[in-house]
CSV table of C-alpha atoms in Angstrom, one decimal:
chain,number,residue,atom,x,y,z
A,1,UNK,CA,0.0,0.0,0.0
A,2,UNK,CA,1.4,3.4,-0.9
A,3,UNK,CA,1.5,6.5,1.2
A,4,UNK,CA,-1.2,9.1,0.3
A,5,UNK,CA,-0.3,11.4,-2.6
A,6,UNK,CA,-0.5,14.5,-0.4
A,7,UNK,CA,2.1,13.0,1.9
A,8,UNK,CA,4.3,11.7,-0.9
A,9,UNK,CA,4.3,15.2,-2.5
A,10,UNK,CA,5.6,16.7,0.7
A,11,UNK,CA,2.6,18.9,1.6
A,12,UNK,CA,3.9,22.0,3.3
A,13,UNK,CA,1.8,23.6,6.1
A,14,UNK,CA,2.5,27.4,6.6
A,15,UNK,CA,2.4,29.4,9.7
A,16,UNK,CA,2.6,33.3,9.9
A,17,UNK,CA,4.8,34.6,12.7
A,18,UNK,CA,4.8,38.4,13.7
A,19,UNK,CA,8.0,39.5,15.5
A,20,UNK,CA,8.1,42.2,18.2
A,21,UNK,CA,8.5,45.8,17.3
A,22,UNK,CA,12.1,46.5,16.3
A,23,UNK,CA,12.9,50.1,15.8
A,24,UNK,CA,15.5,51.2,13.3
A,25,UNK,CA,17.3,54.4,14.0
A,26,UNK,CA,18.5,56.7,11.1
A,27,UNK,CA,22.1,58.1,11.1
A,28,UNK,CA,22.6,61.9,11.2
A,29,UNK,CA,21.3,65.0,13.0
A,30,UNK,CA,18.5,65.8,10.6
A,31,UNK,CA,17.0,62.4,10.4
A,32,UNK,CA,13.6,62.0,12.0
A,33,UNK,CA,12.8,59.1,14.3
A,34,UNK,CA,11.0,56.4,12.3
A,35,UNK,CA,9.9,52.8,13.0
A,36,UNK,CA,8.8,50.0,10.6
A,37,UNK,CA,6.9,46.7,11.1
A,38,UNK,CA,8.2,43.5,9.2
A,39,UNK,CA,6.1,40.3,8.6
A,40,UNK,CA,8.0,36.9,7.8
A,41,UNK,CA,6.7,33.4,7.0
A,42,UNK,CA,8.4,30.0,8.0
A,43,UNK,CA,7.3,26.5,6.8
A,44,UNK,CA,6.9,23.4,9.0
A,45,UNK,CA,7.7,20.1,7.3
A,46,UNK,CA,5.2,17.2,7.5
A,47,UNK,CA,5.2,13.8,5.7
A,48,UNK,CA,7.6,12.1,3.3
A,49,UNK,CA,10.0,14.5,1.7
A,50,UNK,CA,11.5,14.3,-1.8
A,51,UNK,CA,14.9,13.3,-0.3
A,52,UNK,CA,13.3,10.2,1.3
A,53,UNK,CA,13.2,11.6,4.8
A,54,UNK,CA,10.0,11.8,6.9
A,55,UNK,CA,8.7,14.5,9.3
A,56,UNK,CA,5.9,14.9,11.7
A,57,UNK,CA,5.1,18.4,12.8
A,58,UNK,CA,8.5,19.5,11.7
A,59,UNK,CA,10.3,16.7,13.6
A,60,UNK,CA,12.4,14.3,11.5
A,61,UNK,CA,11.7,10.7,12.3
A,62,UNK,CA,14.3,8.0,12.3
A,63,UNK,CA,14.3,4.2,12.9
A,64,UNK,CA,11.0,2.2,12.8
A,65,UNK,CA,8.0,4.3,11.9
A,66,UNK,CA,4.4,3.1,11.3
A,67,UNK,CA,2.6,5.1,8.6
A,68,UNK,CA,-1.0,4.4,7.7
A,69,UNK,CA,-0.8,0.8,8.9
A,70,UNK,CA,2.5,0.0,7.2
A,71,UNK,CA,5.9,-0.3,8.9
A,72,UNK,CA,8.9,1.6,7.5
A,73,UNK,CA,12.4,2.1,8.6
A,74,UNK,CA,14.4,5.4,8.2
A,75,UNK,CA,18.1,5.3,8.5
A,76,UNK,CA,19.3,6.1,12.0
A,77,UNK,CA,22.0,8.4,10.7
A,78,UNK,CA,20.6,10.0,7.5
A,79,UNK,CA,16.9,9.5,8.2
A,80,UNK,CA,16.4,8.3,4.6
A,81,UNK,CA,13.8,5.5,4.1
A,82,UNK,CA,15.4,2.0,3.8
A,83,UNK,CA,14.3,0.2,0.6
A,84,UNK,CA,15.1,-3.3,-0.7
A,85,UNK,CA,17.3,-4.0,2.3
A,86,UNK,CA,17.5,-6.0,5.6
A,87,UNK,CA,17.4,-4.3,8.9
A,88,UNK,CA,18.3,-7.0,11.4
A,89,UNK,CA,15.9,-9.9,10.7
A,90,UNK,CA,13.3,-7.7,9.0
A,91,UNK,CA,13.2,-6.9,5.3
A,92,UNK,CA,11.9,-3.7,3.7
A,93,UNK,CA,10.7,-4.0,0.1
A,94,UNK,CA,11.1,-1.7,-3.0
A,95,UNK,CA,8.5,0.6,-1.5
A,96,UNK,CA,10.2,0.6,1.9
A,97,UNK,CA,7.3,-1.5,3.4
A,98,UNK,CA,8.4,-4.2,5.9
A,99,UNK,CA,7.4,-7.7,4.9
A,100,UNK,CA,5.1,-8.9,7.6
A,101,UNK,CA,3.6,-12.4,7.4
A,102,UNK,CA,4.1,-15.6,5.3
A,103,UNK,CA,6.5,-16.7,2.7
A,104,UNK,CA,8.2,-14.0,0.6
A,105,UNK,CA,10.8,-14.1,-2.2
A,106,UNK,CA,13.5,-11.5,-1.5
A,107,UNK,CA,15.3,-9.8,-4.3
A,108,UNK,CA,14.0,-12.4,-6.7
A,109,UNK,CA,16.2,-15.1,-5.2
A,110,UNK,CA,15.7,-16.7,-1.8
A,111,UNK,CA,12.4,-17.4,0.0
A,112,UNK,CA,12.0,-16.4,3.6
A,113,UNK,CA,9.1,-16.8,6.1
A,114,UNK,CA,8.1,-13.8,8.3
A,115,UNK,CA,6.1,-13.7,11.5
A,116,UNK,CA,5.3,-10.2,12.8
A,117,UNK,CA,7.8,-8.8,10.4
A,118,UNK,CA,10.7,-11.0,11.6
A,119,UNK,CA,12.1,-13.8,9.5
A,120,UNK,CA,12.0,-17.3,11.1
A,121,UNK,CA,15.1,-19.5,11.3
A,122,UNK,CA,15.5,-23.3,11.8
A,123,UNK,CA,11.7,-23.7,11.5
A,124,UNK,CA,9.2,-25.8,9.7
A,125,UNK,CA,6.2,-24.1,8.1
A,126,UNK,CA,4.1,-26.8,6.7
A,127,UNK,CA,6.3,-28.9,4.4
A,128,UNK,CA,8.8,-26.0,3.9
A,129,UNK,CA,11.9,-25.6,6.1
A,130,UNK,CA,13.7,-22.4,6.7
A,131,UNK,CA,17.3,-22.9,7.7
A,132,UNK,CA,19.7,-21.3,10.2
A,133,UNK,CA,19.9,-18.1,8.0
A,134,UNK,CA,16.2,-18.1,7.4
A,135,UNK,CA,16.5,-19.2,3.7
A,136,UNK,CA,14.0,-21.8,2.6
A,137,UNK,CA,15.4,-25.1,1.5
A,138,UNK,CA,14.6,-25.5,-2.1
A,139,UNK,CA,16.0,-28.7,-3.7
A,140,UNK,CA,18.2,-31.6,-2.7
A,141,UNK,CA,18.8,-33.7,0.4
A,142,UNK,CA,19.2,-31.8,3.7
A,143,UNK,CA,19.8,-33.0,7.2
A,144,UNK,CA,17.5,-31.5,9.9
A,145,UNK,CA,17.8,-32.6,13.5
A,146,UNK,CA,19.6,-35.8,12.5
A,147,UNK,CA,17.1,-36.8,9.9
A,148,UNK,CA,17.5,-36.5,6.1
A,149,UNK,CA,14.8,-34.9,3.9
A,150,UNK,CA,14.5,-34.5,0.2
A,151,UNK,CA,13.3,-31.1,-0.9
A,152,UNK,CA,11.8,-30.3,-4.3
A,153,UNK,CA,10.6,-26.8,-5.3
A,154,UNK,CA,10.8,-25.6,-1.7
A,155,UNK,CA,8.8,-28.4,0.0
A,156,UNK,CA,9.9,-31.7,1.5
A,157,UNK,CA,9.0,-34.7,-0.7
A,158,UNK,CA,6.8,-37.4,0.7
A,159,UNK,CA,6.3,-41.0,-0.6
A,160,UNK,CA,9.0,-40.3,-3.1
A,161,UNK,CA,12.1,-42.3,-4.3
A,162,UNK,CA,15.3,-40.3,-4.7
A,163,UNK,CA,18.4,-42.1,-5.9
A,164,UNK,CA,18.0,-45.5,-4.0
A,165,UNK,CA,16.3,-44.2,-0.9
A,166,UNK,CA,12.6,-43.8,-0.2
A,167,UNK,CA,11.2,-40.8,1.6
A,168,UNK,CA,8.0,-41.8,3.4
A,169,UNK,CA,4.8,-40.1,4.5
A,170,UNK,CA,6.7,-37.9,7.0
A,171,UNK,CA,9.3,-37.0,4.5
A,172,UNK,CA,12.0,-39.0,6.3
A,173,UNK,CA,14.0,-41.9,4.9
A,174,UNK,CA,12.3,-45.3,5.4
A,175,UNK,CA,14.7,-47.6,7.1
A,176,UNK,CA,14.8,-51.4,8.0
A,177,UNK,CA,11.5,-51.9,6.2
A,178,UNK,CA,9.9,-52.8,2.9
A,179,UNK,CA,8.8,-50.2,0.4
A,180,UNK,CA,7.0,-50.4,-3.0
A,181,UNK,CA,9.2,-49.7,-6.0
A,182,UNK,CA,7.4,-50.0,-9.2
A,183,UNK,CA,5.5,-53.3,-9.1
A,184,UNK,CA,7.8,-55.0,-6.5
A,185,UNK,CA,8.5,-54.6,-2.8
A,186,UNK,CA,12.1,-54.0,-1.9
A,187,UNK,CA,13.8,-54.1,1.5
A,188,UNK,CA,15.7,-51.1,2.8
A,189,UNK,CA,18.6,-51.4,5.2
A,190,UNK,CA,19.3,-49.5,8.4
A,191,UNK,CA,20.5,-46.5,6.4
A,192,UNK,CA,17.6,-46.6,4.1
A,193,UNK,CA,19.5,-47.9,1.1
A,194,UNK,CA,18.5,-50.9,-1.0
A,195,UNK,CA,19.5,-53.8,1.2
A,196,UNK,CA,22.4,-56.1,0.1
A,197,UNK,CA,23.4,-58.8,2.6
A,198,UNK,CA,21.7,-60.7,5.4
A,199,UNK,CA,18.9,-59.0,7.4
A,200,UNK,CA,16.4,-60.0,10.0
A,201,UNK,CA,12.9,-59.4,8.7
A,202,UNK,CA,9.8,-60.4,10.7
A,203,UNK,CA,11.9,-62.5,13.1
A,204,UNK,CA,13.5,-64.5,10.3
A,205,UNK,CA,16.8,-63.9,8.5
A,206,UNK,CA,16.9,-63.6,4.7
A,207,UNK,CA,19.5,-62.5,2.1
A,208,UNK,CA,18.9,-59.6,-0.2
A,209,UNK,CA,20.6,-58.1,-3.3
A,210,UNK,CA,19.7,-54.5,-4.0
A,211,UNK,CA,16.6,-54.8,-1.9
A,212,UNK,CA,15.3,-58.0,-3.6
A,213,UNK,CA,15.1,-61.1,-1.5
A,214,UNK,CA,17.1,-64.1,-2.7
A,215,UNK,CA,15.3,-67.4,-3.6
A,216,UNK,CA,18.5,-69.4,-3.8
A,217,UNK,CA,19.6,-72.5,-1.8
A,218,UNK,CA,23.3,-72.3,-1.3
A,219,UNK,CA,26.2,-71.6,1.0
A,220,UNK,CA,27.4,-68.0,1.3
A,221,UNK,CA,29.8,-66.0,3.4
A,222,UNK,CA,28.8,-62.6,4.8
A,223,UNK,CA,30.9,-60.4,7.1
A,224,UNK,CA,33.4,-63.3,7.4
A,225,UNK,CA,30.7,-65.7,8.7
A,226,UNK,CA,29.2,-68.7,7.0
A,227,UNK,CA,25.5,-69.2,6.3
A,228,UNK,CA,23.3,-71.5,4.4
A,229,UNK,CA,20.3,-70.3,2.4
A,230,UNK,CA,17.2,-72.4,1.8
A,231,UNK,CA,15.0,-70.7,-0.8
A,232,UNK,CA,16.5,-67.4,0.3
A,233,UNK,CA,15.8,-67.9,4.0
A,234,UNK,CA,18.8,-68.4,6.3
A,235,UNK,CA,19.0,-71.9,7.8
A,236,UNK,CA,18.9,-72.1,11.6
A,237,UNK,CA,19.3,-74.9,14.2
A,238,UNK,CA,20.8,-78.4,13.7
A,239,UNK,CA,20.2,-80.0,10.3
A,240,UNK,CA,21.6,-82.3,7.6
A,241,UNK,CA,22.8,-80.8,4.3
A,242,UNK,CA,23.8,-83.3,1.8
A,243,UNK,CA,25.5,-86.1,3.7
A,244,UNK,CA,26.8,-84.0,6.5
A,245,UNK,CA,25.3,-82.5,9.7
A,246,UNK,CA,25.7,-78.9,10.6
A,247,UNK,CA,24.6,-76.6,13.5
A,248,UNK,CA,23.4,-73.0,13.0
A,249,UNK,CA,22.6,-70.3,15.6
A,250,UNK,CA,19.3,-68.6,15.7
A,251,UNK,CA,20.6,-65.8,13.6
A,252,UNK,CA,21.9,-68.3,11.0
A,253,UNK,CA,25.6,-68.1,11.8
A,254,UNK,CA,27.3,-71.5,11.3
A,255,UNK,CA,28.5,-72.8,14.7
A,256,UNK,CA,31.7,-74.7,15.2
A,257,UNK,CA,33.4,-76.6,17.9
A,258,UNK,CA,31.8,-78.9,20.6
A,259,UNK,CA,28.0,-78.8,21.1
A,260,UNK,CA,25.4,-80.8,23.0
A,261,UNK,CA,22.2,-81.2,21.0
A,262,UNK,CA,19.3,-83.0,22.5
A,263,UNK,CA,21.6,-84.8,24.9
A,264,UNK,CA,24.1,-85.9,22.3
A,265,UNK,CA,27.7,-84.6,21.8
A,266,UNK,CA,29.0,-83.4,18.5
A,267,UNK,CA,32.1,-81.7,17.3
A,268,UNK,CA,31.8,-79.3,14.3
A,269,UNK,CA,34.9,-78.6,12.2
A,270,UNK,CA,36.4,-75.2,12.9
A,271,UNK,CA,38.4,-74.6,9.7
A,272,UNK,CA,37.9,-74.8,5.9
A,273,UNK,CA,35.8,-73.2,3.3
A,274,UNK,CA,32.0,-72.9,3.5
A,275,UNK,CA,30.5,-76.3,3.5
A,276,UNK,CA,33.6,-77.9,4.9
A,277,UNK,CA,33.8,-75.8,7.9
A,278,UNK,CA,31.1,-76.6,10.4
A,279,UNK,CA,30.7,-80.3,9.4
A,280,UNK,CA,30.1,-82.7,12.3
A,281,UNK,CA,33.3,-84.8,12.2
A,282,UNK,CA,33.2,-88.5,12.0
A,283,UNK,CA,35.8,-91.2,12.6
A,284,UNK,CA,38.9,-90.7,14.8
A,285,UNK,CA,40.1,-87.1,15.1
A,286,UNK,CA,42.1,-84.9,17.5
A,287,UNK,CA,41.1,-81.7,19.2
A,288,UNK,CA,43.8,-79.9,21.2
A,289,UNK,CA,45.9,-83.0,21.6
A,290,UNK,CA,43.0,-85.3,22.7
A,291,UNK,CA,41.3,-88.0,20.6
A,292,UNK,CA,37.6,-88.1,19.8
A,293,UNK,CA,35.5,-90.4,17.6
A,294,UNK,CA,32.4,-89.5,15.7
A,295,UNK,CA,29.9,-92.0,14.5
A,296,UNK,CA,28.5,-91.9,11.0
A,297,UNK,CA,25.8,-89.4,12.0
A,298,UNK,CA,28.4,-87.2,13.8
A,299,UNK,CA,27.5,-88.2,17.4
A,300,UNK,CA,30.6,-88.6,19.5
A,301,UNK,CA,31.3,-92.0,21.1
A,302,UNK,CA,31.1,-91.6,24.9
A,303,UNK,CA,31.7,-93.9,27.9
A,304,UNK,CA,33.1,-96.6,25.6
A,305,UNK,CA,36.4,-98.3,24.5
A,306,UNK,CA,37.0,-98.8,20.8
A,307,UNK,CA,39.7,-100.7,19.0
A,308,UNK,CA,40.9,-98.6,16.2
A,309,UNK,CA,44.0,-99.0,14.0
A,310,UNK,CA,45.5,-101.5,16.3
A,311,UNK,CA,45.1,-99.5,19.5
A,312,UNK,CA,42.5,-99.3,22.2
A,313,UNK,CA,40.9,-95.9,22.8
A,314,UNK,CA,38.9,-95.2,25.9
A,315,UNK,CA,36.4,-92.3,25.7
A,316,UNK,CA,34.8,-90.6,28.7
A,317,UNK,CA,31.3,-89.1,29.1
A,318,UNK,CA,32.3,-86.0,27.1
A,319,UNK,CA,33.7,-88.1,24.2
A,320,UNK,CA,37.3,-87.3,25.1
A,321,UNK,CA,39.8,-90.2,24.8
A,322,UNK,CA,41.3,-90.6,28.3
A,323,UNK,CA,43.4,-93.7,27.5
A,324,UNK,CA,45.2,-95.1,24.5
A,325,UNK,CA,46.6,-98.6,24.7
A,326,UNK,CA,49.5,-98.4,22.3
A,327,UNK,CA,50.9,-101.4,20.5
A,328,UNK,CA,54.3,-100.8,22.1
A,329,UNK,CA,54.5,-100.7,25.9
A,330,UNK,CA,56.2,-97.7,27.4
A,331,UNK,CA,58.3,-98.1,30.5
A,332,UNK,CA,60.4,-96.0,32.9
A,333,UNK,CA,60.8,-92.3,32.0
A,334,UNK,CA,59.0,-92.8,28.6
A,335,UNK,CA,55.9,-94.0,30.3
A,336,UNK,CA,56.1,-91.3,33.0
A,337,UNK,CA,56.4,-88.5,30.4
A,338,UNK,CA,53.0,-89.3,28.8
A,339,UNK,CA,51.0,-87.9,31.7
A,340,UNK,CA,52.5,-84.4,31.5
A,341,UNK,CA,51.5,-81.4,29.5
A,342,UNK,CA,53.8,-78.6,28.3
A,343,UNK,CA,53.1,-75.1,27.0
A,344,UNK,CA,55.6,-75.9,24.3
A,345,UNK,CA,56.2,-78.9,22.0
A,346,UNK,CA,59.0,-80.0,24.3
A,347,UNK,CA,59.1,-81.8,27.7
A,348,UNK,CA,62.2,-82.5,29.9
A,349,UNK,CA,62.4,-85.2,32.6
A,350,UNK,CA,65.3,-85.4,35.0
A,351,UNK,CA,65.7,-88.7,37.0
A,352,UNK,CA,68.0,-87.9,39.9
A,353,UNK,CA,68.5,-91.5,40.9
A,354,UNK,CA,69.7,-92.6,37.5
A,355,UNK,CA,71.4,-89.2,36.7
A,356,UNK,CA,69.5,-89.1,33.4
A,357,UNK,CA,68.0,-86.2,31.4
A,358,UNK,CA,65.5,-87.1,28.7
A,359,UNK,CA,64.0,-84.7,26.3
A,360,UNK,CA,60.7,-85.4,24.5
A,361,UNK,CA,58.8,-83.8,21.7
A,362,UNK,CA,55.1,-84.0,21.0
A,363,UNK,CA,52.1,-83.6,23.4
A,364,UNK,CA,50.5,-85.3,26.3
A,365,UNK,CA,50.0,-89.1,25.8
A,366,UNK,CA,52.1,-88.7,22.7
A,367,UNK,CA,55.6,-87.7,23.8
A,368,UNK,CA,58.5,-89.2,21.8
A,369,UNK,CA,62.0,-89.1,23.2
A,370,UNK,CA,64.4,-87.1,21.0
A,371,UNK,CA,67.5,-87.1,23.4
A,372,UNK,CA,68.7,-88.8,26.5
A,373,UNK,CA,72.0,-88.2,28.3
A,374,UNK,CA,73.8,-88.4,31.7
A,375,UNK,CA,73.9,-85.6,34.1
A,376,UNK,CA,75.3,-84.6,37.5
A,377,UNK,CA,72.8,-83.4,40.1
A,378,UNK,CA,73.1,-81.8,43.6
A,379,UNK,CA,75.0,-83.5,46.4
A,380,UNK,CA,73.1,-84.5,49.5
A,381,UNK,CA,73.9,-81.3,51.3
A,382,UNK,CA,72.8,-79.1,48.3
A,383,UNK,CA,70.3,-81.3,46.5
A,384,UNK,CA,68.6,-80.5,43.3
A,385,UNK,CA,65.0,-79.6,44.0
A,386,UNK,CA,62.3,-82.0,42.9
A,387,UNK,CA,59.1,-80.9,41.3
A,388,UNK,CA,57.4,-79.6,38.1
A,389,UNK,CA,58.9,-76.4,36.8
A,390,UNK,CA,59.0,-74.4,33.6
A,391,UNK,CA,62.2,-73.2,31.9
A,392,UNK,CA,62.9,-69.6,32.9
A,393,UNK,CA,60.2,-69.7,35.6
A,394,UNK,CA,62.0,-67.1,37.7
A,395,UNK,CA,63.6,-64.1,36.1
A,396,UNK,CA,67.4,-63.9,36.6
A,397,UNK,CA,70.6,-62.9,35.0
A,398,UNK,CA,71.4,-66.3,33.6
A,399,UNK,CA,68.1,-67.3,32.1
A,400,UNK,CA,69.9,-68.0,28.9
A,401,UNK,CA,73.5,-66.7,28.9
A,402,UNK,CA,76.6,-67.8,27.2
A,403,UNK,CA,78.4,-68.6,30.5
A,404,UNK,CA,78.8,-67.6,34.1
A,405,UNK,CA,81.7,-68.0,36.5
A,406,UNK,CA,81.7,-69.8,39.8
A,407,UNK,CA,85.3,-69.2,40.8
A,408,UNK,CA,87.6,-70.9,39.9
A,409,UNK,CA,85.3,-72.5,37.2
A,410,UNK,CA,83.3,-71.3,34.2
A,411,UNK,CA,79.9,-72.9,33.4
A,412,UNK,CA,78.9,-72.8,29.8
A,413,UNK,CA,75.4,-72.4,28.2
A,414,UNK,CA,73.4,-72.0,31.4
A,415,UNK,CA,69.5,-72.3,31.1
A,416,UNK,CA,67.5,-71.4,34.2
A,417,UNK,CA,65.0,-74.0,35.4
A,418,UNK,CA,63.8,-72.0,38.4
A,419,UNK,CA,65.2,-69.7,41.1
A,420,UNK,CA,69.0,-70.5,41.3
A,421,UNK,CA,68.8,-73.9,39.6
A,422,UNK,CA,70.0,-74.3,36.1
A,423,UNK,CA,71.1,-76.7,33.4
A,424,UNK,CA,74.7,-75.9,32.4
A,425,UNK,CA,77.9,-77.5,31.3
A,426,UNK,CA,80.4,-79.4,33.5
A,427,UNK,CA,83.1,-77.1,35.1
A,428,UNK,CA,85.7,-75.6,32.8
A,429,UNK,CA,88.7,-73.5,33.6
A,430,UNK,CA,88.0,-69.8,33.1
A,431,UNK,CA,88.9,-69.0,29.5
A,432,UNK,CA,87.4,-67.2,26.5
A,433,UNK,CA,86.4,-70.5,25.0
A,434,UNK,CA,85.7,-74.0,26.5
A,435,UNK,CA,89.0,-75.7,27.0
A,436,UNK,CA,90.5,-77.4,30.0
A,437,UNK,CA,88.2,-78.9,32.6
A,438,UNK,CA,88.1,-78.3,36.3
A,439,UNK,CA,85.6,-81.1,36.8
A,440,UNK,CA,83.9,-83.1,34.0
A,441,UNK,CA,82.2,-85.7,36.2
A,442,UNK,CA,78.8,-87.0,35.0
A,443,UNK,CA,76.5,-89.6,36.5
A,444,UNK,CA,77.1,-88.4,40.0
A,445,UNK,CA,75.5,-86.3,42.8
A,446,UNK,CA,78.1,-83.6,43.7
A,447,UNK,CA,76.8,-80.2,42.4
A,448,UNK,CA,75.5,-77.3,44.4
A,449,UNK,CA,72.0,-78.0,43.1
A,450,UNK,CA,72.4,-77.2,39.4
A,451,UNK,CA,72.3,-80.0,36.8
A,452,UNK,CA,75.6,-80.4,35.0
A,453,UNK,CA,75.7,-81.7,31.4
A,454,UNK,CA,78.2,-82.5,28.7
A,455,UNK,CA,78.8,-79.2,26.9
A,456,UNK,CA,77.1,-80.3,23.7
A,457,UNK,CA,74.0,-81.3,25.7
A,458,UNK,CA,74.0,-78.0,27.6
A,459,UNK,CA,74.2,-76.1,24.4
A,460,UNK,CA,71.3,-78.1,22.9
A,461,UNK,CA,69.0,-77.2,25.8
A,462,UNK,CA,70.3,-73.6,25.6
A,463,UNK,CA,69.7,-73.2,21.9
A,464,UNK,CA,66.7,-75.4,21.2
A,465,UNK,CA,64.4,-75.7,24.2
A,466,UNK,CA,62.0,-72.6,24.4
A,467,UNK,CA,61.1,-70.7,27.6
A,468,UNK,CA,58.1,-72.2,29.4
A,469,UNK,CA,58.9,-75.8,28.6
A,470,UNK,CA,57.7,-78.1,31.4
A,471,UNK,CA,60.7,-79.7,33.3
A,472,UNK,CA,59.9,-82.5,35.7
A,473,UNK,CA,62.6,-83.3,38.2
A,474,UNK,CA,62.1,-86.4,40.4
């Protein structure tokens, strides 16, 4: 609405002012006394002036001014009307009138929404959103309060596909749900994209490719885990596939290792490709050094002794073989060694009575002797400690050193058993290299507690036997 024509033309109201009598005296003796009366006229400005300023009763107005129901703004310094410009969060158009309510396009470019003459920010108005600077989102994907929306022509799109995502009735991306695309239903993942991979839908797991559910029956690997599809649905629980039995978790993941199913024990293979891994093993097999035997249907033999390959295997209630009667009969140190375990693939036995050291390689119940040799152990007053120890059990200077000196002798290739007890060579004279002996006795009890060995045997233990190896002294 424009200001009235009278105001726009700068109507001037006149006021006549009569000053007080002001006598004027003539110069010179002959001049008569005279007096005159002068009348002057001053104008008082009202309304909008040609220079864009505004007056009321002669007073210039600046800042916000309401004229005939419209809001204007006159520059605080010059007093000139503001046009086509922002003042704070308010906008004054080409006529200088402030935009009051609703959506307006400013300078032919951006849309803003005004309430009481002030632009709104970070606000929804219907399906339109006005951002942090008040500009309406026009086109493309925008994130608002953590949710993505697709805008087209200034309004959020609803029930619309954009790229491979579906924007539902609220304008947000549909996630973890089906949506119609053309004449088919497709499944969208947790980010709203066409699902590819395995997903739980309606309490059942299925496999999807670009949103379309598979109908295949096959093995597949997903996120490094093995699954089996039956007409697109992921197999669960214990089942037979082909000629083998498998066990699947509720989410379809192939399970491996030991399992008890309906009171029966099974062992499912832990290695191999899909279809090999997870099979219930049959026949005689080993798990962590222990024997087990699976029947044709994969059920482990329990509480029974079987003759297999010329040996007798006794299995306990869990299916573990607790006894193997070998064809050869072991005696002495060899038999004793079988009952021990070792963290490494080696085991050492020391028989103090026979002054013998035996070294074995293998595992419990399957130790095979690789070396045996004489030793000298502690004398009665400083005996070698009996017990089960592990090489390097106690930290010390000579865990594995080249030599140490016990004046006047040098002991080569020491390996600590525990505390101050070590394997080392017989006693040599102190020299840079092994040479003359001070005492080379073997097969006796005369040390201070350490176990003396021929230098080549001391070096073998020093170089070959790893830390942690079980050492049994008896």
